[in-house]
Amino acid sequence: MLVPATDLKVLQDHSGKLVEASASLETWHASSFGSFIQFTNRDTLTELREYWTQYKVSDAAGKFDVSIRGGLSARLKALGDDNFTHGVRSAGPFCIEAINAVGHTHRKYWETGVAGGDSGSLARLGAGQKGLANPMFAVSSAPSGQFVVHYGADPLLGFHLASTFGNLRSETQSSLNVIGERLVQAAKDQFYDWCQNYKLLVDHQRVQLQL
């Protein structure tokens, strides 16, 4: 939920390109995005354009920042001493071994605002490891800019983590911080591979999304 200033600029710059391309269905279909993402009606495009516009001009140091940091603090307080373990499903056959680790990474996510509280990601946030609010978590259809990120949100949930726990079985007892770092790295590696494969399909005109 928190990002470095450089990442926020990338998001805002790209959002600007999306806003420019989405002035109408015609401009969208004529843009570089139109070859692999098609809209079937104006309403969907218009609604998405409103979000992209807010990402582009977001006041990350203002209301979004207050909303996100308040939401993180409230969730951490509500979590208390509980070990939130719904992430064990991502560990497959190693779900028992994963109980403490996924509880740890979930807590670290809500404590720091970055996946698993990963030290590398925290260092990139800059001075004080505070970073800036990611507007994609702050902008929603909720009224008055309310923080509505689900309490169970965890960026590691969508990744296959079984191999990480399988490799750890041959080692001596690892600390939760070490395991957490490896889980985050596994997720980053998988996400990178997915992006590279998707880009390859787009480059070869073998994929098209319809919204």
XYZ file of N, CA, C and O in Angstrom:
844
model
N 0.814 -1.211 0.000
C 0.000 0.000 0.000
C 0.853 1.269 0.000
O 0.358 2.349 -0.300
N 2.122 1.107 0.367
C 3.054 2.232 0.338
C 4.113 1.972 -0.721
O 4.568 0.840 -0.905
N 4.514 3.018 -1.444
C 5.471 2.863 -2.534
C 6.521 3.973 -2.485
O 6.296 5.029 -1.895
N 7.672 3.737 -3.121
C 8.686 4.792 -3.226
C 8.202 5.898 -4.165
O 7.322 5.675 -5.006
N 8.800 7.067 -4.054
C 8.417 8.186 -4.911
C 8.619 7.855 -6.391
O 7.823 8.266 -7.239
N 9.672 7.081 -6.698
C 9.935 6.727 -8.095
C 8.825 5.852 -8.669
O 8.427 6.013 -9.830
N 8.322 4.909 -7.869
C 7.240 4.033 -8.327
C 5.941 4.809 -8.506
O 5.175 4.555 -9.441
N 5.699 5.749 -7.605
C 4.489 6.565 -7.722
C 4.527 7.383 -9.005
O 3.512 7.519 -9.697
N 5.702 7.898 -9.352
C 5.826 8.685 -10.583
C 5.554 7.814 -11.812
O 4.913 8.257 -12.771
N 6.051 6.582 -11.800
C 5.791 5.653 -12.909
C 4.293 5.427 -13.060
O 3.747 5.467 -14.172
N 3.614 5.200 -11.941
C 2.168 4.989 -11.962
C 1.450 6.210 -12.507
O 0.548 6.090 -13.357
N 1.827 7.384 -12.047
C 1.152 8.602 -12.478
C 1.420 8.902 -13.948
O 0.512 9.315 -14.683
N 2.642 8.675 -14.399
C 2.971 8.896 -15.806
C 2.181 7.942 -16.703
O 1.645 8.350 -17.753
N 2.102 6.691 -16.298
C 1.375 5.707 -17.113
C -0.123 5.995 -17.081
O -0.806 5.837 -18.105
N -0.616 6.418 -15.929
C -2.031 6.780 -15.831
C -2.346 7.930 -16.775
O -3.422 7.974 -17.373
N -1.391 8.860 -16.901
C -1.577 9.970 -17.826
C -1.743 9.486 -19.261
O -2.569 10.012 -20.020
N -0.971 8.478 -19.645
C -1.086 7.903 -20.990
C -2.447 7.234 -21.182
O -3.068 7.338 -22.252
N -2.920 6.560 -20.136
C -4.224 5.898 -20.214
C -5.350 6.922 -20.322
O -6.310 6.724 -21.065
N -5.231 8.009 -19.577
C -6.240 9.073 -19.640
C -6.291 9.675 -21.039
O -7.362 9.889 -21.605
N -5.134 9.930 -21.593
C -5.068 10.511 -22.938
C -5.672 9.568 -23.974
O -6.411 9.994 -24.865
N -5.388 8.280 -23.839
C -5.884 7.307 -24.814
C -7.376 7.042 -24.676
O -8.029 6.612 -25.627
N -7.936 7.301 -23.488
C -9.328 6.924 -23.210
C -10.320 8.072 -23.363
O -11.413 8.037 -22.810
N -9.960 9.085 -24.130
C -10.879 10.214 -24.345
C -12.186 9.748 -24.979
O -13.249 10.319 -24.749
N -12.124 8.695 -25.784
C -13.311 8.124 -26.424
C -12.992 6.694 -26.826
O -11.818 6.272 -26.801
N -14.012 5.945 -27.210
C -13.763 4.585 -27.696
C -12.873 4.615 -28.933
O -12.017 3.739 -29.120
N -13.073 5.631 -29.748
C -12.305 5.736 -30.987
C -10.819 5.971 -30.706
O -9.946 5.319 -31.308
N -10.532 6.897 -29.778
C -9.126 7.171 -29.466
C -8.479 5.977 -28.787
O -7.286 5.708 -28.978
N -9.262 5.254 -27.985
C -8.719 4.066 -27.318
C -8.359 2.992 -28.336
O -7.255 2.433 -28.313
N -9.279 2.692 -29.238
C -9.032 1.632 -30.212
C -7.887 1.993 -31.157
O -7.217 1.106 -31.694
N -7.645 3.288 -31.325
C -6.555 3.734 -32.192
C -5.214 3.784 -31.464
O -4.160 3.919 -32.090
N -5.252 3.659 -30.141
C -4.025 3.761 -29.341
C -3.290 2.429 -29.312
O -3.794 1.393 -29.761
N -2.090 2.446 -28.735
C -1.305 1.219 -28.615
C -1.973 0.215 -27.684
O -1.755 -0.995 -27.804
N -2.806 0.712 -26.755
C -3.500 -0.189 -25.830
C -4.652 -0.918 -26.513
O -5.051 -2.005 -26.108
N -5.227 -0.297 -27.531
C -6.410 -0.836 -28.173
C -6.202 -2.152 -28.889
O -7.168 -2.879 -29.147
N -4.952 -2.493 -29.191
C -4.692 -3.737 -29.908
C -4.846 -4.973 -29.032
O -5.072 -6.070 -29.529
N -4.735 -4.794 -27.699
C -4.847 -5.975 -26.832
C -5.838 -5.795 -25.674
O -6.099 -6.733 -24.937
N -6.392 -4.592 -25.521
C -7.455 -4.369 -24.546
C -8.585 -3.631 -25.255
O -8.399 -2.502 -25.713
N -9.740 -4.269 -25.355
C -10.864 -3.660 -26.050
C -12.030 -3.450 -25.091
O -12.311 -4.290 -24.238
N -12.704 -2.320 -25.247
C -13.885 -2.008 -24.452
C -15.122 -2.203 -25.318
O -15.152 -1.797 -26.483
N -16.117 -2.823 -24.731
C -17.336 -3.109 -25.483
C -18.377 -2.012 -25.341
O -19.362 -1.999 -26.075
N -18.184 -1.097 -24.383
C -19.128 0.017 -24.242
C -18.429 1.228 -23.631
O -17.389 1.108 -22.977
N -19.015 2.395 -23.837
C -18.422 3.646 -23.372
C -18.463 3.778 -21.856
O -17.589 4.399 -21.253
N -19.508 3.235 -21.239
C -19.659 3.396 -19.787
C -18.476 2.804 -19.032
O -17.963 3.404 -18.079
N -18.043 1.610 -19.434
C -16.905 0.971 -18.762
C -15.642 1.795 -18.938
O -14.888 2.021 -17.987
N -15.412 2.262 -20.157
C -14.234 3.082 -20.431
C -14.271 4.379 -19.634
O -13.263 4.794 -19.047
N -15.435 5.006 -19.586
C -15.584 6.269 -18.851
C -15.310 6.088 -17.364
O -14.631 6.915 -16.731
N -15.838 4.999 -16.810
C -15.635 4.752 -15.374
C -14.162 4.509 -15.065
O -13.626 5.047 -14.086
N -13.510 3.700 -15.885
C -12.092 3.443 -15.656
C -11.270 4.715 -15.830
O -10.303 4.949 -15.095
N -11.673 5.540 -16.781
C -10.939 6.792 -17.017
C -10.988 7.693 -15.786
O -10.018 8.405 -15.477
N -12.095 7.649 -15.049
C -12.206 8.442 -13.830
C -11.186 7.987 -12.787
O -10.577 8.798 -12.082
N -10.989 6.669 -12.692
C -9.990 6.148 -11.763
C -8.595 6.541 -12.206
O -7.772 6.982 -11.386
N -8.298 6.365 -13.482
C -6.968 6.712 -13.989
C -6.665 8.189 -13.769
O -5.532 8.546 -13.457
N -7.678 9.019 -13.926
C -7.490 10.456 -13.715
C -7.102 10.741 -12.273
O -6.226 11.568 -11.990
N -7.750 10.044 -11.344
C -7.429 10.243 -9.932
C -6.042 9.715 -9.601
O -5.332 10.297 -8.773
N -5.643 8.614 -10.248
C -4.281 8.122 -10.031
C -3.272 9.147 -10.528
O -2.238 9.383 -9.902
N -3.583 9.756 -11.653
C -2.663 10.689 -12.297
C -2.427 11.938 -11.455
O -1.297 12.430 -11.350
N -3.489 12.457 -10.851
C -3.372 13.722 -10.123
C -3.424 13.516 -8.610
O -3.622 14.439 -7.854
N -3.253 12.286 -8.184
C -3.430 11.965 -6.767
C -2.512 12.787 -5.866
O -1.348 13.025 -6.180
N -3.061 13.209 -4.755
C -2.298 13.918 -3.738
C -1.818 12.886 -2.734
O -2.394 12.711 -1.666
N -0.752 12.169 -3.099
C -0.296 11.055 -2.272
C 0.154 11.490 -0.891
O 0.144 10.714 0.054
N 0.566 12.736 -0.751
C 1.043 13.207 0.547
C -0.091 13.796 1.379
O 0.111 14.189 2.511
N -1.282 13.845 0.814
C -2.417 14.456 1.487
C -3.448 13.465 1.962
O -3.148 12.568 2.756
N -4.669 13.595 1.409
C -5.783 12.797 1.918
C -5.580 11.296 1.737
O -5.981 10.508 2.600
N -4.957 10.857 0.626
C -4.739 9.436 0.424
C -3.784 8.885 1.471
O -3.958 7.781 1.981
N -2.762 9.659 1.781
C -1.772 9.239 2.761
C -2.422 9.048 4.132
O -2.193 8.052 4.811
N -3.236 9.992 4.518
C -3.936 9.915 5.810
C -4.854 8.704 5.842
O -4.907 7.960 6.824
N -5.582 8.482 4.740
C -6.529 7.369 4.668
C -5.823 6.030 4.798
O -6.230 5.165 5.583
N -4.769 5.849 4.039
C -4.075 4.563 4.031
C -3.370 4.292 5.354
O -3.467 3.201 5.920
N -2.669 5.277 5.877
C -1.959 5.053 7.145
C -2.938 4.824 8.291
O -2.679 4.032 9.195
N -4.071 5.497 8.234
C -5.097 5.262 9.250
C -5.661 3.870 9.141
O -5.915 3.205 10.159
N -5.866 3.400 7.900
C -6.389 2.053 7.685
C -5.412 0.988 8.143
O -5.815 -0.028 8.745
N -4.133 1.182 7.865
C -3.120 0.229 8.306
C -3.094 0.130 9.831
O -3.044 -0.956 10.405
N -3.128 1.274 10.470
C -3.078 1.314 11.928
C -4.304 0.642 12.544
O -4.183 -0.130 13.511
N -5.473 0.898 11.970
C -6.713 0.325 12.508
C -6.726 -1.188 12.363
O -7.147 -1.910 13.271
N -6.258 -1.684 11.211
C -6.236 -3.131 10.997
C -5.260 -3.799 11.947
O -5.541 -4.853 12.519
N -4.099 -3.205 12.145
C -3.101 -3.778 13.034
C -3.634 -3.839 14.461
O -3.424 -4.820 15.187
N -4.364 -2.802 14.852
C -4.957 -2.775 16.190
C -6.014 -3.859 16.331
O -6.088 -4.549 17.361
N -6.836 -4.031 15.286
C -7.892 -5.045 15.326
C -7.299 -6.456 15.327
O -7.868 -7.382 15.913
N -6.155 -6.625 14.672
C -5.516 -7.938 14.599
C -5.042 -8.399 15.967
O -5.124 -9.584 16.301
N -4.584 -7.455 16.780
C -4.137 -7.803 18.127
C -3.056 -8.866 18.115
O -2.092 -8.778 17.362
N -3.257 -9.904 18.917
C -2.285 -10.994 18.986
C -2.680 -12.181 18.119
O -2.036 -13.235 18.162
N -3.745 -12.027 17.332
C -4.217 -13.130 16.494
C -3.195 -13.479 15.412
O -2.488 -12.610 14.905
N -3.153 -14.755 15.060
C -2.300 -15.224 13.971
C -3.201 -15.477 12.768
O -3.874 -16.497 12.682
N -3.254 -14.517 11.849
C -4.181 -14.581 10.721
C -3.570 -15.489 9.647
O -2.634 -15.104 8.959
N -4.121 -16.690 9.496
C -3.435 -17.734 8.714
C -4.147 -18.142 7.437
O -3.910 -19.228 6.924
N -5.010 -17.290 6.884
C -5.716 -17.723 5.671
C -4.758 -17.907 4.491
O -5.103 -18.541 3.494
N -3.540 -17.396 4.605
C -2.560 -17.534 3.535
C -1.972 -18.924 3.394
O -1.226 -19.186 2.439
N -2.314 -19.845 4.299
C -1.749 -21.201 4.215
C -2.155 -21.893 2.919
O -1.465 -22.800 2.448
N -3.255 -21.462 2.312
C -3.698 -22.088 1.066
C -2.681 -21.919 -0.041
O -2.592 -22.729 -0.962
N -1.899 -20.846 0.024
C -0.882 -20.611 -1.001
C 0.314 -21.556 -0.860
O 1.125 -21.667 -1.778
N 0.400 -22.228 0.283
C 1.520 -23.146 0.526
C 1.199 -24.571 0.123
O 2.066 -25.454 0.206
N -0.035 -24.832 -0.310
C -0.408 -26.158 -0.782
C -0.152 -27.235 0.255
O -0.615 -27.140 1.396
N 0.619 -28.283 -0.103
C 0.842 -29.412 0.812
C 1.648 -29.053 2.058
O 1.721 -29.845 2.997
N 2.230 -27.865 2.070
C 3.019 -27.444 3.233
C 2.232 -26.472 4.113
O 2.814 -25.642 4.809
N 0.911 -26.584 4.071
C 0.070 -25.632 4.801
C 0.327 -25.641 6.307
O 0.250 -24.598 6.949
N 0.632 -26.808 6.865
C 0.891 -26.876 8.304
C 2.189 -26.148 8.642
O 2.250 -25.342 9.586
N 3.221 -26.400 7.841
C 4.501 -25.742 8.070
C 4.400 -24.226 7.888
O 5.191 -23.463 8.435
N 3.410 -23.801 7.097
C 3.298 -22.385 6.742
C 2.533 -21.548 7.759
O 2.532 -20.315 7.659
N 1.875 -22.168 8.711
C 0.967 -21.444 9.601
C 1.609 -20.209 10.235
O 1.084 -19.087 10.147
N 2.722 -20.385 10.887
C 3.343 -19.244 11.572
C 3.922 -18.231 10.587
O 3.848 -17.015 10.818
N 4.483 -18.722 9.491
C 5.120 -17.824 8.522
C 4.107 -16.915 7.841
O 4.340 -15.711 7.697
N 2.971 -17.474 7.406
C 1.991 -16.626 6.711
C 1.298 -15.667 7.684
O 0.911 -14.559 7.308
N 1.170 -16.084 8.933
C 0.642 -15.166 9.932
C 1.597 -14.006 10.145
O 1.184 -12.850 10.291
N 2.886 -14.328 10.119
C 3.918 -13.311 10.299
C 3.929 -12.326 9.132
O 3.971 -11.107 9.344
N 3.897 -12.842 7.900
C 3.952 -11.944 6.740
C 2.689 -11.098 6.617
O 2.753 -9.948 6.177
N 1.543 -11.655 7.021
C 0.302 -10.873 6.997
C 0.411 -9.695 7.965
O 0.076 -8.560 7.619
N 0.888 -9.971 9.159
C 1.035 -8.906 10.155
C 2.035 -7.849 9.674
O 1.800 -6.644 9.815
N 3.142 -8.304 9.103
C 4.158 -7.374 8.623
C 3.629 -6.492 7.492
O 4.016 -5.323 7.369
N 2.763 -7.059 6.661
C 2.187 -6.271 5.567
C 1.390 -5.098 6.115
O 1.539 -3.952 5.675
N 0.550 -5.377 7.103
C -0.280 -4.312 7.671
C 0.502 -3.403 8.612
O 0.092 -2.279 8.886
N 1.629 -3.878 9.067
C 2.478 -3.062 9.945
C 3.325 -2.069 9.150
O 3.559 -0.933 9.581
N 3.776 -2.509 7.942
C 4.719 -1.701 7.170
C 4.146 -1.133 5.877
O 4.699 -0.180 5.325
N 3.086 -1.757 5.357
C 2.518 -1.291 4.091
C 3.167 -1.882 2.864
O 2.811 -1.533 1.734
N 4.134 -2.791 3.042
C 4.752 -3.482 1.902
C 4.649 -4.991 2.122
O 4.560 -5.459 3.261
N 4.676 -5.740 1.032
C 4.487 -7.190 1.100
C 5.440 -7.853 2.085
O 6.654 -7.763 1.945
N 4.863 -8.508 3.093
C 5.648 -9.271 4.050
C 6.618 -8.467 4.882
O 7.445 -9.031 5.599
N 6.570 -7.132 4.795
C 7.542 -6.320 5.517
C 8.953 -6.535 4.999
O 9.937 -6.375 5.728
N 9.067 -6.889 3.720
C 10.342 -7.203 3.087
C 11.349 -6.063 3.267
O 11.054 -4.899 2.971
N 12.551 -6.393 3.747
C 13.549 -5.362 4.064
C 13.984 -4.570 2.833
O 14.211 -3.360 2.915
N 14.091 -5.252 1.684
C 14.490 -4.551 0.469
C 13.450 -3.527 0.043
O 13.789 -2.395 -0.333
N 12.197 -3.913 0.123
C 11.109 -2.995 -0.245
C 11.028 -1.832 0.733
O 10.778 -0.691 0.333
N 11.244 -2.116 1.999
C 11.216 -1.052 3.007
C 12.334 -0.047 2.787
O 12.136 1.164 2.917
N 13.509 -0.537 2.423
C 14.643 0.351 2.185
C 14.361 1.295 1.025
O 14.779 2.462 1.033
N 13.623 0.815 0.025
C 13.322 1.634 -1.149
C 12.303 2.732 -0.840
O 12.143 3.667 -1.631
N 11.624 2.635 0.290
C 10.634 3.655 0.641
C 11.285 4.985 1.001
O 10.605 6.017 1.057
N 12.589 4.943 1.289
C 13.289 6.187 1.591
C 13.409 6.474 3.069
O 13.246 5.580 3.914
N 13.672 7.728 3.399
C 13.921 8.142 4.779
C 12.783 7.729 5.703
O 11.622 7.985 5.425
N 13.151 7.071 6.792
C 12.166 6.648 7.768
C 11.294 5.511 7.316
O 10.369 5.096 8.031
N 11.563 4.977 6.121
C 10.798 3.876 5.546
C 9.297 4.177 5.530
O 8.457 3.297 5.699
N 8.969 5.452 5.293
C 7.561 5.856 5.288
C 6.929 5.715 3.913
O 5.767 5.342 3.786
N 7.670 6.042 2.865
C 7.132 5.937 1.527
C 5.952 6.862 1.283
O 5.680 7.785 2.054
N 5.237 6.606 0.182
C 4.067 7.388 -0.195
C 2.884 6.464 -0.433
O 3.056 5.288 -0.760
N 1.707 7.000 -0.260
C 0.499 6.196 -0.428
C 0.315 5.792 -1.883
O 0.472 6.601 -2.789
N -0.003 4.524 -2.101
C -0.317 4.033 -3.438
C -1.785 4.364 -3.721
O -2.679 3.794 -3.101
N -2.063 5.280 -4.664
C -3.447 5.696 -4.896
C -4.357 4.568 -5.362
O -5.576 4.655 -5.221
N -3.795 3.480 -5.875
C -4.638 2.371 -6.317
C -5.328 1.681 -5.141
O -6.295 0.954 -5.324
N -4.809 1.903 -3.936
C -5.454 1.362 -2.745
C -6.353 2.397 -2.072
O -7.132 2.065 -1.187
N -6.204 3.647 -2.480
C -6.951 4.720 -1.822
C -8.193 5.142 -2.600
O -9.176 5.586 -2.012
N -8.142 5.006 -3.922
C -9.267 5.440 -4.755
C -10.257 4.291 -4.921
O -9.878 3.186 -5.306
N -11.512 4.545 -4.620
C -12.553 3.530 -4.774
C -13.893 4.217 -4.951
O -13.978 5.450 -4.975
N -14.933 3.414 -5.064
C -16.278 3.968 -5.202
C -16.890 4.320 -3.856
O -18.008 4.822 -3.781
N -16.163 4.058 -2.769
C -16.673 4.368 -1.437
C -16.764 5.887 -1.251
O -15.942 6.631 -1.767
N -17.768 6.349 -0.520
C -17.932 7.797 -0.325
C -16.863 8.391 0.584
O -16.308 7.719 1.449
N -16.563 9.646 0.324
C -15.680 10.438 1.192
C -14.282 9.861 1.365
O -13.630 10.068 2.386
N -13.813 9.120 0.379
C -12.450 8.616 0.432
C -12.192 7.639 1.560
O -11.086 7.565 2.093
N -13.212 6.870 1.948
C -13.043 5.914 3.039
C -12.026 4.836 2.674
O -11.889 4.448 1.513
N -11.332 4.330 3.678
C -10.397 3.225 3.487
C -11.206 1.931 3.479
O -11.828 1.569 4.483
N -11.220 1.241 2.344
C -12.074 0.061 2.223
C -11.312 -1.196 1.818
O -11.902 -2.165 1.360
N -9.991 -1.184 1.982
C -9.220 -2.388 1.681
C -9.628 -3.487 2.659
O -9.692 -3.266 3.873
N -9.919 -4.676 2.141
C -10.403 -5.774 2.977
C -9.373 -6.156 4.041
O -8.164 -6.166 3.783
N -9.862 -6.485 5.227
C -8.960 -6.791 6.337
C -8.100 -8.031 6.072
O -7.052 -8.230 6.705
N -8.526 -8.871 5.147
C -7.753 -10.077 4.846
C -6.776 -9.899 3.698
O -6.099 -10.852 3.295
N -6.685 -8.683 3.160
C -5.809 -8.441 2.013
C -4.356 -8.788 2.341
O -3.854 -8.443 3.412
N -3.721 -9.477 1.404
C -2.329 -9.874 1.578
C -1.765 -10.135 0.191
O -2.246 -11.026 -0.516
N -0.764 -9.385 -0.254
C -0.252 -9.528 -1.624
C 0.366 -10.883 -1.939
O 0.594 -11.198 -3.108
N 0.620 -11.713 -0.939
C 1.222 -13.017 -1.192
C 0.190 -14.094 -1.518
O 0.548 -15.189 -1.959
N -1.082 -13.794 -1.326
C -2.119 -14.814 -1.473
C -2.223 -15.387 -2.884
O -2.603 -16.544 -3.056
N -1.916 -14.580 -3.891
C -2.102 -15.034 -5.258
C -0.923 -15.789 -5.850
O -0.898 -16.052 -7.054
N 0.034 -16.180 -5.024
C 1.237 -16.816 -5.546
C 1.423 -18.227 -4.996
O 0.852 -18.589 -3.964
N 2.232 -19.014 -5.715
C 2.490 -20.401 -5.326
C 3.723 -20.435 -4.422
O 4.843 -20.210 -4.883
N 3.503 -20.730 -3.154
C 4.585 -20.633 -2.174
C 5.093 -21.989 -1.691
O 5.987 -22.055 -0.857
N 4.516 -23.065 -2.227
C 4.879 -24.400 -1.744
C 6.368 -24.691 -1.916
O 6.997 -25.285 -1.033
N 6.939 -24.276 -3.039
C 8.343 -24.590 -3.291
C 9.261 -23.962 -2.250
O 10.287 -24.537 -1.882
N 8.887 -22.793 -1.764
C 9.699 -22.129 -0.744
C 9.765 -22.962 0.523
O 10.832 -23.166 1.105
N 8.609 -23.474 0.951
C 8.585 -24.283 2.162
C 9.241 -25.634 1.939
O 9.866 -26.195 2.837
N 9.130 -26.151 0.718
C 9.782 -27.420 0.396
C 11.289 -27.296 0.501
O 11.965 -28.182 1.041
N 11.844 -26.196 0.016
C 13.289 -25.982 0.093
C 13.765 -25.778 1.515
O 14.881 -26.154 1.873
N 12.915 -25.192 2.349
C 13.304 -24.925 3.736
C 13.394 -26.193 4.575
O 14.047 -26.216 5.614
N 12.751 -27.258 4.125
C 12.708 -28.486 4.923
C 14.099 -29.093 5.084
O 14.365 -29.817 6.042
N 14.978 -28.804 4.132
C 16.321 -29.380 4.190
C 17.278 -28.517 5.009
O 18.453 -28.842 5.141
N 16.780 -27.421 5.548
C 17.639 -26.509 6.298
C 17.331 -26.584 7.793
O 16.340 -27.148 8.222
N 18.201 -25.976 8.561
C 17.938 -25.868 9.988
C 16.815 -24.853 10.192
O 16.422 -24.147 9.270
N 16.314 -24.776 11.389
C 15.211 -23.879 11.703
C 15.519 -22.438 11.280
O 16.517 -21.861 11.707
N 14.684 -21.909 10.406
C 14.879 -20.540 9.932
C 13.948 -19.601 10.691
O 12.844 -19.995 11.086
N 14.379 -18.370 10.876
C 13.539 -17.400 11.577
C 12.376 -17.004 10.683
O 12.425 -17.139 9.454
N 11.326 -16.494 11.290
C 10.161 -16.056 10.529
C 10.521 -14.927 9.573
O 9.973 -14.824 8.475
N 11.443 -14.072 9.979
C 11.873 -12.976 9.100
C 12.557 -13.514 7.843
O 12.316 -13.026 6.737
N 13.394 -14.531 8.012
C 14.094 -15.131 6.872
C 13.093 -15.798 5.939
O 13.147 -15.634 4.710
N 12.169 -16.556 6.509
C 11.156 -17.228 5.689
C 10.303 -16.191 4.964
O 10.000 -16.339 3.776
N 9.938 -15.130 5.681
C 9.133 -14.077 5.075
C 9.831 -13.445 3.879
O 9.216 -13.206 2.834
N 11.138 -13.199 4.017
C 11.907 -12.608 2.919
C 11.889 -13.533 1.701
O 11.767 -13.091 0.556
N 11.991 -14.820 1.948
C 12.019 -15.780 0.835
C 10.641 -15.890 0.169
O 10.559 -16.072 -1.049
N 9.597 -15.803 0.969
C 8.249 -15.845 0.394
C 8.009 -14.645 -0.508
O 7.448 -14.769 -1.601
N 8.433 -13.488 -0.049
C 8.268 -12.267 -0.848
C 9.077 -12.377 -2.137
O 8.597 -12.017 -3.222
N 10.295 -12.881 -2.049
C 11.120 -13.017 -3.247
C 10.506 -13.996 -4.237
O 10.535 -13.768 -5.452
N 9.937 -15.090 -3.716
C 9.278 -16.063 -4.589
C 8.105 -15.419 -5.321
O 7.905 -15.639 -6.526
N 7.341 -14.612 -4.608
C 6.204 -13.921 -5.219
C 6.678 -12.929 -6.279
O 6.097 -12.841 -7.368
N 7.735 -12.193 -5.988
C 8.266 -11.231 -6.953
C 8.774 -11.935 -8.212
O 8.556 -11.463 -9.337
N 9.443 -13.069 -8.028
C 9.968 -13.818 -9.174
C 8.823 -14.316 -10.053
O 8.889 -14.238 -11.289
N 7.774 -14.829 -9.420
C 6.633 -15.320 -10.181
C 5.924 -14.180 -10.916
O 5.549 -14.321 -12.084
N 5.762 -13.058 -10.230
C 5.093 -11.919 -10.861
C 5.892 -11.423 -12.066
O 5.318 -11.098 -13.116
N 7.205 -11.387 -11.924
C 8.062 -10.968 -13.032
C 7.891 -11.918 -14.223
O 7.755 -11.471 -15.374
N 7.892 -13.208 -13.943
C 7.733 -14.195 -15.017
C 6.381 -14.044 -15.704
O 6.286 -14.137 -16.935
N 5.327 -13.830 -14.912
C 3.991 -13.654 -15.499
C 3.969 -12.429 -16.411
O 3.413 -12.473 -17.508
N 4.561 -11.340 -15.946
C 4.581 -10.109 -16.745
C 5.360 -10.304 -18.038
O 4.937 -9.833 -19.110
N 6.487 -10.976 -17.951
C 7.299 -11.203 -19.142
C 6.560 -12.071 -20.160
O 6.603 -11.813 -21.365
N 5.864 -13.093 -19.676
C 5.113 -13.962 -20.573
C 3.918 -13.237 -21.186
O 3.605 -13.422 -22.365
N 3.256 -12.395 -20.385
C 2.133 -11.621 -20.918
C 2.622 -10.645 -21.989
O 2.002 -10.516 -23.048
N 3.741 -9.990 -21.731
C 4.306 -9.063 -22.712
C 4.652 -9.793 -24.003
O 4.427 -9.273 -25.111
N 5.194 -11.004 -23.875
C 5.542 -11.790 -25.053
C 4.300 -12.103 -25.887
O 4.319 -12.005 -27.119
N 3.209 -12.460 -25.206
C 1.960 -12.759 -25.907
C 1.401 -11.511 -26.595
O 0.898 -11.585 -27.720
N 1.490 -10.373 -25.912
C 1.017 -9.120 -26.508
C 1.849 -8.771 -27.736
O 1.307 -8.398 -28.786
N 3.164 -8.914 -27.615
C 4.056 -8.590 -28.724
C 3.762 -9.453 -29.951
O 3.944 -9.008 -31.092
N 3.319 -10.685 -29.711
C 3.011 -11.605 -30.810
C 1.517 -11.623 -31.160
O 1.063 -12.492 -31.898
N 0.789 -10.644 -30.575
C -0.653 -10.487 -30.860
C -1.427 -11.792 -30.631
O -2.275 -12.178 -31.427
N -1.121 -12.427 -29.513
C -1.765 -13.704 -29.192
C -2.701 -13.603 -27.997
O -3.203 -14.606 -27.504
N -2.934 -12.365 -27.528
C -3.852 -12.196 -26.405
C -4.655 -10.914 -26.600
O -4.137 -9.928 -27.127
N -5.928 -10.954 -26.202
C -6.762 -9.771 -26.274
C -7.789 -9.824 -25.154
O -8.472 -10.831 -24.979
N -7.871 -8.750 -24.402
C -8.817 -8.655 -23.304
C -10.006 -7.819 -23.749
O -9.845 -6.810 -24.426
N -11.204 -8.239 -23.333
C -12.399 -7.475 -23.631
C -13.065 -7.090 -22.328
O -13.323 -7.925 -21.475
N -13.342 -5.790 -22.166
C -13.933 -5.282 -20.924
C -15.273 -4.623 -21.232
O -15.487 -4.107 -22.312
